[in-house]
Coordinates of C-alpha atoms and ligand atoms in Angstrom, one line a residue:
M232 CA 0.3 -0.1 0.0
V233 CA 2.5 2.7 1.0
G234 CA 4.8 1.9 -2.2
R235 CA 1.8 2.5 -4.7
R236 CA 1.6 5.2 -2.8
K237 CA 5.2 6.3 -2.9
F238 CA 5.0 5.9 -6.4
L239 CA 2.7 7.9 -7.6
R240 CA 3.6 10.5 -5.3
D241 CA 7.3 10.4 -6.5
S242 CA 5.8 11.0 -10.3
F243 CA 4.3 13.9 -9.1
S244 CA 6.9 15.7 -7.1
V245 CA 9.2 14.9 -9.7
A246 CA 7.1 16.8 -12.4
G247 CA 6.0 19.5 -9.5
A248 CA 10.5 20.2 -9.5
L249 CA 10.8 20.7 -13.0
L250 CA 11.3 24.4 -14.1
L251 CA 9.1 25.9 -16.7
T252 CA 11.9 27.5 -19.1
K253 CA 9.7 29.3 -21.8
K254 CA 8.0 32.1 -20.5
S255 CA 3.8 32.9 -22.4
P256 CA 3.9 35.7 -23.9
F257 CA 0.6 36.7 -22.6
P258 CA 1.8 38.6 -18.7
A259 CA 4.4 40.0 -20.3
Q260 CA 2.1 42.0 -22.6
A261 CA -0.1 42.9 -20.2
E262 CA 2.3 44.2 -17.6
S263 CA 3.9 46.5 -20.3
A264 CA -0.2 48.2 -21.6
A265 CA -1.0 51.1 -21.1
A266 CA -3.5 52.0 -18.2
D267 CA -6.5 51.8 -20.4
S268 CA -7.9 48.4 -20.8
R269 CA -8.6 47.6 -24.5
I270 CA -9.5 44.6 -26.2
E271 CA -8.8 44.5 -30.1
V272 CA -10.4 41.4 -31.9
L273 CA -8.4 41.2 -35.4
L274 CA -11.3 39.6 -37.8
G275 CA -7.9 40.3 -40.6
E276 CA -6.2 37.4 -38.7
P277 CA -8.2 33.9 -38.4
L278 CA -6.2 31.3 -36.2
G279 CA -7.4 28.0 -37.6
T280 CA -10.6 26.3 -36.6
I281 CA -11.3 26.0 -32.6
S282 CA -11.5 22.0 -32.2
A283 CA -14.8 21.1 -30.4
N284 CA -12.8 18.2 -28.4
I285 CA -10.5 21.0 -26.5
Y286 CA -14.5 21.2 -24.4
G287 CA -13.9 17.3 -23.4
H288 CA -14.1 14.8 -20.3
F289 CA -12.6 12.3 -18.5
A290 CA -13.8 9.6 -16.2
E291 CA -11.9 6.9 -14.6
H292 CA -12.7 4.4 -12.2
L293 CA -11.8 6.4 -9.2
G294 CA -13.2 7.4 -5.9
G295 CA -17.4 8.2 -7.0
V296 CA -17.2 9.4 -10.7
I297 CA -18.9 6.0 -11.8
Y298 CA -20.2 4.2 -8.8
D299 CA -21.9 7.4 -7.5
G300 CA -21.2 9.8 -10.4
I301 CA -22.2 8.3 -13.4
W302 CA -23.6 4.7 -13.1
V303 CA -26.9 4.4 -10.7
G304 CA -27.5 0.9 -10.9
E305 CA -30.7 0.0 -13.0
N306 CA -32.8 -0.4 -9.8
S307 CA -31.9 2.6 -8.6
K308 CA -34.8 5.0 -7.3
I309 CA -32.7 7.4 -9.1
P310 CA -33.6 8.4 -12.1
N311 CA -31.5 7.0 -14.9
T312 CA -31.6 5.2 -18.5
N313 CA -30.2 1.8 -18.5
G314 CA -28.6 2.7 -15.1
I315 CA -26.6 6.0 -16.2
R316 CA -27.5 9.0 -14.1
K317 CA -30.1 11.0 -16.0
E318 CA -29.5 14.6 -14.7
L319 CA -26.0 14.2 -15.6
V320 CA -26.8 13.0 -19.0
E321 CA -28.8 16.2 -19.4
E322 CA -27.0 18.8 -18.5
M323 CA -24.2 16.9 -20.9
R324 CA -26.2 17.5 -23.6
K325 CA -26.8 21.4 -22.6
I326 CA -22.8 21.4 -23.1
K327 CA -22.5 19.9 -25.9
A328 CA -20.4 18.1 -24.6
P329 CA -18.0 16.3 -27.5
V330 CA -15.5 13.4 -25.5
V331 CA -15.2 11.8 -22.8
R332 CA -12.0 9.9 -22.0
Y333 CA -13.2 6.8 -20.7
P334 CA -11.7 4.6 -18.4
G335 CA -8.7 6.3 -16.5
G336 CA -6.2 8.0 -15.8
C337 CA -4.1 5.3 -13.8
F338 CA -6.8 2.9 -13.2
A339 CA -6.6 2.5 -17.6
D340 CA -3.4 0.2 -17.5
S341 CA -4.7 -2.4 -15.0
Y342 CA -8.1 -3.0 -16.5
D343 CA -9.2 -5.8 -18.5
W344 CA -11.8 -4.4 -21.0
R345 CA -13.5 -7.9 -20.8
D346 CA -14.1 -7.6 -17.2
G347 CA -16.7 -5.5 -17.7
L348 CA -18.6 -7.5 -20.6
G349 CA -21.2 -10.1 -20.0
P350 CA -24.2 -10.6 -17.7
A351 CA -24.2 -8.5 -14.7
N352 CA -24.1 -10.2 -11.8
K353 CA -21.3 -12.8 -13.5
R354 CA -19.1 -10.2 -13.9
P355 CA -15.3 -10.3 -11.6
R356 CA -14.5 -8.1 -9.5
R357 CA -11.2 -6.9 -9.1
T358 CA -8.8 -4.4 -7.0
N359 CA -9.1 -1.0 -8.2
F360 CA -6.2 0.7 -9.3
W361 CA -7.2 3.0 -6.3
A362 CA -8.1 0.9 -3.5
D363 CA -4.8 1.6 -1.3
A364 CA -5.5 5.3 -1.2
E365 CA -9.2 4.4 -0.9
S366 CA -9.9 5.6 2.9
S367 CA -11.9 2.5 5.4
S368 CA -15.3 4.4 5.3
A369 CA -15.4 4.3 1.3
P370 CA -17.6 2.1 -0.5
A371 CA -16.5 -1.2 -1.8
S372 CA -17.2 -1.1 -5.5
H373 CA -14.7 2.4 -5.0
K374 CA -12.7 -0.7 -3.7
Y375 CA -13.3 -3.7 -5.5
E376 CA -14.3 -3.2 -9.1
P377 CA -17.7 -4.5 -9.5
N378 CA -17.8 -3.9 -13.0
Q379 CA -21.0 -3.2 -13.7
F380 CA -20.2 0.0 -15.6
G381 CA -17.9 -1.6 -18.4
T382 CA -17.7 -0.8 -22.1
N383 CA -21.1 -1.2 -23.4
E384 CA -22.7 1.1 -20.7
F385 CA -19.7 3.7 -21.9
A386 CA -20.6 3.0 -24.8
R387 CA -24.8 3.8 -24.2
F388 CA -23.7 6.9 -22.0
C389 CA -21.8 8.4 -25.1
R390 CA -24.6 8.1 -27.5
L391 CA -27.2 9.0 -24.6
I392 CA -25.0 12.3 -24.5
G393 CA -24.2 12.7 -28.6
C394 CA -20.3 12.6 -27.8
Q395 CA -17.5 10.7 -28.8
P396 CA -16.0 7.9 -26.7
Y397 CA -12.1 7.9 -26.4
L398 CA -10.7 4.6 -24.4
A399 CA -7.4 4.7 -22.9
A400 CA -6.2 1.5 -23.1
N401 CA -3.8 -0.8 -21.1
I402 CA -0.5 -1.3 -22.3
R403 CA 1.1 -1.6 -18.9
S404 CA -0.6 -4.8 -17.7
L405 CA -2.5 -6.1 -21.0
G406 CA -0.9 -6.8 -24.3
A407 CA -1.0 -5.6 -28.0
E408 CA -3.1 -8.9 -28.6
Q409 CA -5.9 -7.3 -26.9
F410 CA -5.5 -4.1 -27.4
Y411 CA -6.8 -4.9 -30.9
Q412 CA -9.3 -6.9 -30.0
W413 CA -11.0 -4.4 -27.8
I414 CA -10.8 -1.6 -31.0
E415 CA -12.7 -5.3 -32.9
Y416 CA -15.1 -6.0 -30.3
C417 CA -15.7 -1.8 -30.9
N418 CA -15.7 -1.7 -34.0
S419 CA -16.3 -4.3 -36.2
P420 CA -19.8 -4.9 -38.2
P421 CA -22.1 -6.8 -37.2
G422 CA -21.6 -10.5 -38.1
S423 CA -18.5 -9.9 -38.9
T424 CA -16.4 -11.6 -36.1
T425 CA -17.3 -13.4 -32.5
L426 CA -16.6 -10.2 -30.7
A427 CA -19.0 -8.0 -32.8
D428 CA -21.7 -11.4 -31.6
E429 CA -20.7 -10.8 -28.6
R430 CA -21.9 -7.0 -28.8
T431 CA -24.8 -7.6 -30.5
A432 CA -26.1 -10.1 -28.1
A433 CA -25.3 -7.7 -26.1
G434 CA -27.9 -5.7 -27.6
F435 CA -25.2 -3.4 -29.4
A436 CA -25.3 -4.4 -33.2
E437 CA -24.7 -1.1 -34.5
P438 CA -20.5 -0.9 -33.6
F439 CA -20.0 1.4 -31.3
G440 CA -17.3 3.5 -34.0
V441 CA -14.5 4.5 -31.6
R442 CA -11.8 6.6 -33.2
F443 CA -9.7 8.0 -30.2
W444 CA -7.8 5.3 -28.8
G445 CA -5.4 6.5 -25.7
V446 CA -2.0 3.9 -26.2
G447 CA -1.3 3.8 -22.0
N448 CA -1.8 6.5 -19.9
E449 CA 1.4 8.9 -17.9
S450 CA 3.8 6.0 -19.1
W451 CA 6.4 7.4 -17.3
G452 CA 5.0 7.0 -14.2
C453 CA 1.7 4.8 -13.4
G454 CA 0.8 2.8 -17.0
G455 CA 4.2 1.3 -16.9
N456 CA 7.4 3.6 -15.6
F457 CA 9.0 3.7 -19.2
T458 CA 11.3 5.8 -20.1
A459 CA 10.4 7.6 -23.4
Q460 CA 12.0 5.3 -26.0
E461 CA 11.3 2.1 -24.2
Y462 CA 8.0 4.3 -24.6
A463 CA 8.2 4.8 -28.1
V464 CA 9.0 1.1 -29.2
E465 CA 5.8 0.2 -27.4
F466 CA 3.6 2.6 -29.2
R467 CA 5.3 1.4 -32.5
R468 CA 4.5 -2.1 -31.0
Y469 CA 0.9 -1.4 -30.3
T470 CA -0.2 0.7 -33.1
E471 CA 1.5 -1.2 -36.3
W472 CA -1.7 -3.7 -36.8
V473 CA -4.6 -2.5 -35.8
P474 CA -8.2 -3.5 -37.6
R475 CA -9.8 -0.6 -38.7
F476 CA -13.2 -1.9 -40.1
G477 CA -13.6 1.3 -42.5
Q478 CA -13.2 3.7 -38.9
E479 CA -10.6 6.5 -38.8
L480 CA -8.2 5.5 -35.7
S481 CA -6.5 8.4 -34.4
F482 CA -3.8 6.6 -31.6
I483 CA -2.9 9.4 -29.0
A484 CA 0.5 8.7 -27.1
S485 CA 1.3 9.2 -23.7
G486 CA 2.9 12.8 -23.5
P487 CA 4.9 14.4 -21.1
N488 CA 4.3 15.7 -17.7
V489 CA 4.3 18.9 -17.4
D490 CA 7.3 20.3 -19.0
D491 CA 9.7 17.9 -19.4
W492 CA 10.5 18.5 -22.5
D493 CA 13.2 15.2 -22.6
W494 CA 9.9 12.9 -22.8
T495 CA 7.9 15.1 -25.8
R496 CA 11.7 14.4 -27.4
G497 CA 12.9 10.8 -26.7
F498 CA 9.8 10.1 -27.8
L499 CA 9.7 11.3 -30.8
E500 CA 13.4 10.5 -31.7
E501 CA 12.7 7.7 -30.7
L502 CA 9.8 6.9 -32.8
V503 CA 10.6 7.9 -36.4
R504 CA 14.5 5.7 -35.8
K505 CA 11.9 3.5 -38.0
G506 CA 11.4 6.5 -40.2
K507 CA 9.3 9.9 -40.5
R508 CA 6.3 7.9 -41.7
R509 CA 6.1 6.9 -38.3
L510 CA 4.5 10.5 -37.2
R511 CA 1.7 10.1 -39.4
T512 CA 0.6 7.4 -37.1
V513 CA 0.4 9.2 -33.9
Y514 CA -2.7 12.2 -33.5
G515 CA -1.6 13.7 -31.0
M516 CA 0.6 13.6 -27.7
A517 CA -1.3 13.8 -24.2
L518 CA -0.2 16.5 -22.0
H519 CA -1.3 16.5 -18.5
H520 CA -0.9 19.5 -16.0
Y521 CA -2.4 19.8 -13.0
A522 CA -2.3 23.0 -10.8
W523 CA -1.8 21.8 -7.2
N524 CA 1.3 23.5 -6.2
L525 CA -0.2 26.8 -4.2
S526 CA 2.9 26.8 -1.8
R527 CA 4.2 30.2 -2.9
G528 CA 7.1 29.1 -4.0
R529 CA 8.0 27.4 -0.4
T530 CA 8.0 23.5 -1.5
N531 CA 7.8 21.2 -4.3
D532 CA 6.8 18.7 -2.0
W533 CA 3.2 16.7 -3.5
D534 CA 1.7 16.7 -0.3
Q535 CA 3.0 20.0 1.5
G536 CA 2.4 22.3 -1.9
K537 CA -1.3 21.6 -2.3
G538 CA -3.6 23.9 -0.9
D539 CA -7.3 23.9 0.3
A540 CA -10.1 24.2 -2.1
L541 CA -12.2 26.1 -0.3
K542 CA -10.4 28.4 2.5
F543 CA -8.0 30.0 0.7
D544 CA -6.9 34.6 0.5
S545 CA -6.4 36.3 -2.5
V546 CA -3.2 35.5 -3.1
D547 CA -3.6 31.8 -3.1
W548 CA -6.6 32.5 -5.4
Y549 CA -3.8 34.5 -7.9
E550 CA -1.5 31.8 -6.7
L551 CA -3.4 29.0 -8.3
L552 CA -3.7 31.3 -11.8
R553 CA -0.4 31.3 -11.6
E554 CA -0.2 27.6 -11.8
G555 CA -3.1 27.6 -14.3
Q556 CA -1.1 30.4 -16.8
R557 CA 1.9 27.9 -17.2
M558 CA -0.1 26.1 -19.8
E559 CA 0.3 28.4 -22.7
G560 CA 3.9 28.3 -21.5
L561 CA 4.0 24.3 -21.5
I562 CA 1.8 24.4 -25.0
D563 CA 4.1 27.0 -26.7
G564 CA 7.3 24.8 -25.7
H565 CA 6.2 20.9 -26.2
W566 CA 4.9 22.5 -29.6
Q567 CA 8.3 23.3 -30.7
V568 CA 10.0 20.8 -29.1
M569 CA 7.8 18.5 -31.2
S570 CA 8.4 20.6 -34.4
E571 CA 12.3 19.8 -34.3
I572 CA 11.2 16.2 -35.0
D573 CA 7.9 16.8 -36.8
R574 CA 8.2 19.6 -38.8
E575 CA 4.9 19.4 -40.8
H576 CA 3.4 19.1 -37.4
E577 CA 1.6 16.2 -37.9
V578 CA 1.4 15.4 -34.6
K579 CA -0.9 17.4 -32.1
L580 CA -0.7 18.2 -28.4
I581 CA -3.6 16.6 -26.5
V582 CA -4.2 17.6 -23.0
D583 CA -6.0 14.9 -21.7
E584 CA -5.9 16.1 -18.3
W585 CA -6.0 19.6 -16.6
G586 CA -7.0 21.6 -13.4
P587 CA -6.7 22.2 -10.3
W588 CA -6.3 19.5 -7.5
Y589 CA -6.3 20.7 -3.6
K590 CA -5.4 18.7 -0.5
P591 CA -8.2 16.7 1.0
G592 CA -11.1 18.4 3.1
S593 CA -13.6 20.0 1.1
E594 CA -15.5 16.9 -0.2
M595 CA -18.9 17.2 -0.4
V596 CA -19.5 13.2 0.3
P597 CA -16.7 12.8 3.3
N598 CA -13.8 11.3 2.0
D599 CA -14.5 10.1 -1.3
L600 CA -11.4 10.3 -3.3
L601 CA -9.7 13.1 -4.6
Q602 CA -13.3 15.2 -4.8
Q603 CA -12.6 18.3 -3.8
T604 CA -15.4 21.3 -4.0
P605 CA -14.9 24.3 -7.0
T606 CA -15.6 26.9 -7.0
L607 CA -16.1 30.0 -8.1
R608 CA -11.6 30.4 -8.3
D609 CA -12.1 27.0 -9.9
A610 CA -14.4 28.8 -12.9
V611 CA -12.5 31.3 -13.4
F612 CA -9.5 29.2 -13.8
S613 CA -11.4 26.8 -16.1
G614 CA -11.9 29.9 -18.2
M615 CA -8.0 31.4 -18.3
T616 CA -7.7 27.5 -19.5
L617 CA -10.1 27.3 -21.9
D618 CA -9.3 30.5 -23.1
I619 CA -5.4 29.3 -23.7
F620 CA -7.1 26.2 -25.9
N621 CA -9.0 28.2 -27.9
R622 CA -5.7 30.3 -28.1
H623 CA -4.0 27.5 -29.9
P624 CA -6.2 26.0 -32.0
E625 CA -3.5 24.9 -34.7
K626 CA -1.7 23.3 -31.8
V627 CA -4.3 21.8 -29.3
A628 CA -6.6 18.8 -30.9
M629 CA -8.6 18.1 -28.2
A630 CA -8.4 18.2 -24.2
N631 CA -10.3 16.7 -20.9
C632 CA -10.6 18.1 -18.3
A633 CA -10.0 16.3 -14.6
Q634 CA -12.5 15.1 -14.3
L635 CA -16.2 14.9 -14.9
I636 CA -17.7 14.6 -11.9
N637 CA -17.4 13.9 -8.1
N638 CA -13.8 14.0 -8.8
L639 CA -10.8 17.3 -8.7
N640 CA -11.8 20.3 -10.8
C641 CA -15.5 18.5 -11.6
L642 CA -18.8 19.9 -13.3
Y643 CA -21.3 18.3 -11.4
L644 CA -21.1 17.1 -8.0
S645 CA -23.8 14.1 -7.2
H646 CA -24.8 11.3 -4.1
E647 CA -27.6 9.3 -4.5
N648 CA -30.2 11.5 -5.2
N649 CA -28.6 14.7 -5.2
F650 CA -26.6 16.5 -8.0
C651 CA -25.4 19.9 -8.5
V652 CA -23.7 21.5 -11.4
T653 CA -20.6 23.5 -10.2
P654 CA -18.9 26.9 -11.7
V655 CA -17.1 24.8 -13.3
G656 CA -19.8 23.1 -15.1
H657 CA -21.6 26.6 -16.2
V658 CA -18.2 28.1 -17.7
F659 CA -18.6 24.8 -19.6
G660 CA -22.6 26.3 -20.7
M661 CA -20.7 29.8 -21.5
Y662 CA -17.8 28.1 -23.6
A663 CA -19.3 25.8 -25.7
A664 CA -20.5 28.1 -28.2
H665 CA -16.6 28.6 -29.6
Q666 CA -17.0 25.0 -30.4
G667 CA -15.8 25.2 -34.0
G668 CA -15.5 28.7 -34.8
Q669 CA -13.0 30.4 -36.5
G670 CA -10.6 31.5 -33.9
L671 CA -9.7 35.1 -34.0
R672 CA -5.9 37.4 -32.9
T673 CA -7.2 39.1 -29.8
I674 CA -4.8 41.3 -27.9
F675 CA -5.3 42.1 -24.3
S676 CA -4.4 45.0 -23.0
A677 CA -4.7 45.8 -19.6
P678 CA -2.9 46.8 -16.0
G679 CA -1.1 44.2 -14.3
I680 CA -2.8 43.3 -11.0
P681 CA -0.2 44.0 -8.2
Y682 CA 0.0 42.6 -5.2
D683 CA 1.8 41.4 -2.1
R684 CA 2.9 37.8 -2.7
D685 CA 4.3 37.3 0.9
G686 CA 6.6 40.3 1.1
K687 CA 7.2 40.3 -2.4
P688 CA 5.8 42.9 -4.6
A689 CA 4.3 40.0 -7.4
T690 CA 1.8 41.0 -10.5
F691 CA -0.4 39.2 -12.5
W692 CA -1.9 40.1 -15.9
G693 CA -5.1 42.2 -15.4
L694 CA -7.7 40.4 -18.5
A695 CA -7.4 37.6 -20.7
G696 CA -9.9 35.7 -22.9
A697 CA -10.3 34.6 -26.7
A698 CA -12.8 35.3 -29.6
S699 CA -14.2 32.8 -32.3
L700 CA -16.4 34.1 -35.3
H701 CA -18.9 31.8 -36.3
D702 CA -20.7 33.1 -39.5
K703 CA -21.4 36.9 -38.3
E704 CA -21.5 35.6 -34.8
L705 CA -18.6 36.6 -32.8
V706 CA -17.7 35.3 -29.5
L707 CA -15.4 37.1 -26.9
T708 CA -15.3 35.3 -23.8
V709 CA -12.7 37.2 -21.3
V710 CA -11.4 36.4 -17.6
N711 CA -10.9 39.5 -15.2
P712 CA -8.9 37.5 -12.1
H713 CA -8.6 40.6 -9.7
V714 CA -10.4 40.0 -6.9
S715 CA -11.5 43.1 -6.2
K716 CA -12.1 45.3 -9.5
A717 CA -14.0 46.0 -12.6
S718 CA -12.3 46.9 -15.5
E719 CA -13.7 48.5 -18.1
P720 CA -11.9 47.9 -21.9
E721 CA -13.1 49.7 -24.8
I722 CA -13.9 46.3 -27.3
A723 CA -12.8 47.1 -30.4
I724 CA -13.9 44.9 -33.4
R725 CA -11.1 45.6 -36.3
G726 CA -13.0 44.6 -39.8
A727 CA -16.6 44.4 -38.9
S728 CA -19.4 46.5 -36.4
V729 CA -21.5 45.4 -33.4
K730 CA -25.1 45.1 -34.5
S731 CA -26.2 43.8 -30.9
G732 CA -25.0 41.2 -28.6
S733 CA -25.7 39.7 -25.0
V734 CA -23.9 39.3 -22.2
T735 CA -23.1 36.2 -20.3
T736 CA -21.3 37.0 -16.4
L737 CA -20.7 34.4 -13.7
T738 CA -19.5 36.1 -11.1
H739 CA -20.5 36.2 -7.5
S740 CA -19.5 39.5 -4.2
D741 CA -17.9 36.0 -2.4
I742 CA -14.8 34.7 -4.5
H743 CA -15.2 31.5 -2.4
A744 CA -19.0 30.5 -3.1
H745 CA -19.8 27.9 -4.7
N746 CA -22.6 25.4 -5.6
T747 CA -24.2 22.4 -3.1
F748 CA -26.7 19.7 -3.0
E749 CA -28.4 21.7 -1.0
Q750 CA -28.1 25.7 -2.6
R751 CA -27.5 24.7 -5.9
D752 CA -28.1 27.9 -7.8
A753 CA -25.7 29.9 -5.6
V754 CA -23.3 30.5 -8.3
K755 CA -24.4 30.4 -11.8
P756 CA -24.8 32.3 -14.6
E757 CA -26.7 35.9 -15.8
T758 CA -27.7 36.9 -19.4
S759 CA -28.3 40.1 -20.3
N760 CA -28.5 42.3 -23.5
L761 CA -25.3 44.3 -24.7
T762 CA -25.6 48.1 -24.1
G763 CA -23.1 49.5 -27.0
T764 CA -22.9 48.5 -31.1
G765 CA -20.8 50.2 -33.5
K766 CA -17.1 50.2 -34.0
V767 CA -15.8 49.9 -30.2
I768 CA -17.9 48.8 -27.4
R769 CA -17.3 49.1 -23.7
H770 CA -18.6 46.8 -21.3
A771 CA -17.1 46.9 -17.6
F772 CA -16.2 43.2 -16.4
P773 CA -17.0 42.7 -12.9
P774 CA -14.1 41.1 -10.4
A775 CA -13.4 37.7 -10.1
S776 CA -15.2 37.0 -13.1
V777 CA -15.9 35.3 -16.3
T778 CA -17.9 36.4 -19.1
K779 CA -19.1 35.6 -22.9
L780 CA -20.3 38.6 -25.2
D781 CA -22.2 36.8 -27.8
L782 CA -21.8 39.9 -30.9
M783 CA -23.9 40.2 -34.1
L784 CA -21.7 41.1 -36.8
E785 CA -22.6 43.7 -39.6
Ligands
AHR127 O1 -6.8 12.7 -12.2 C1 -6.4 11.5 -11.8 C2 -5.1 11.1 -11.8 O2 -3.6 12.3 -12.3 C3 -5.5 9.9 -13.1 O3 -5.4 8.7 -12.9 C4 -3.9 10.1 -13.3 O4 -3.5 9.7 -14.6 C5 -2.8 11.3 -13.2 O5 -2.0 11.3 -12.6

């Protein structure tokens, strides 16, 4: 037990100890800006199409994500569709959830997909990857995987939502044959193979059509502790022959932990040792970054460095955003390293785990593993992160917030028949408007926010965001991170004029505000009509807010 915990902790500590060497250009812009705030949207400078998949999700067999979150069981009194929590599906449809990654995470590399098939009462119980980290009061289903929710149930969940499945395969403890047979189970046409017959017998004649396949997870750590070179060899082997059944397959390689540039370089260098064409076998490299170190520079210890989800001061607020802002430098930095080997950029970045990670203590369901209660701070963090992805549409092909429900930066919290949308969930609802739009270069100039960081002067940027165009509709999202001051920039639309519009704002007078099962709507977005029109408009962005402007142009 201690060994496994230490193993995980060691992986993370290494990540935390590495320093970000490539600086994001964004804060520098803000620091050097004039006192007046200004946002300029450049219609003539498209950045690329914003993939809907950057608004993706992640659901792992971990704590209350599956059992008590997604899966309530077919005989439950909780409203459900074939055992799947109905309210969750309804909410995910509202936010146009495009893709869900499953079944892990670290769990993926200990999971045998065959365990989740067959009559529910005959499925085996197995020790969950996370069992040793669970508390003694945790439900049995969190420690000993009952396999009531498997591939079929996950595929149904995705169908109900109308999203794409993204399956992460076990390469640490299952062979390549199991990998391609899972693909065969999911994608082979009815009647074609024994596995297709098995799927049909389970009530799923139509193939699941799974396009996205993760070849392992965090293969530098819990997914096998490989070196980048060893992993590249495995990646080549696992993807060398896989049946397609007419389905496009996109393989996602386990990518770097935070700023492990050597992993990115080492993997690609080894991959192309067998020829540059190998690059075409990789759809994307999975980058993971959690904002966990709120120690204000005091420690890199994974346990000591974490902050509290609910109890924080304004310095902690900026500290979390500062950690999150690293994402922009990580995207730029890994992209640059990738270009050393992959000059044409065949391989994209898939940020399939991101979000804040706090110490235990804020769980709505006491002791639920890695559950935390997202506040307005996490909503601002999430808006900021999604805008970073929006600003790099040519690089980021997919992103998956960790995790969907009852875990880390969750969009939803649930327990038995209780359910609520967190402030993070509301941000995803607002930002869905960016999906599939044409990203536009947008310049934000606002005075930096000066604050005292434990006796040392510090500055955080004043305004940030992203814009996308959808025919004549411009979507502009803006984060004002200032804990107490509104910002009222001029917003200039270069190349068009605003005819009408609406404003949706998520904020609260208390930066700690969050939703609970009793107060489900303590933090929720409000929409009103835009007041100004023309080439230049003004809008006051409240302190600690995430705002979306929907602007009709002429
Ligand atoms: O999201 C929780 C865990 O964090 C995942 O299982 C793992 O991939 C990462 O280290």
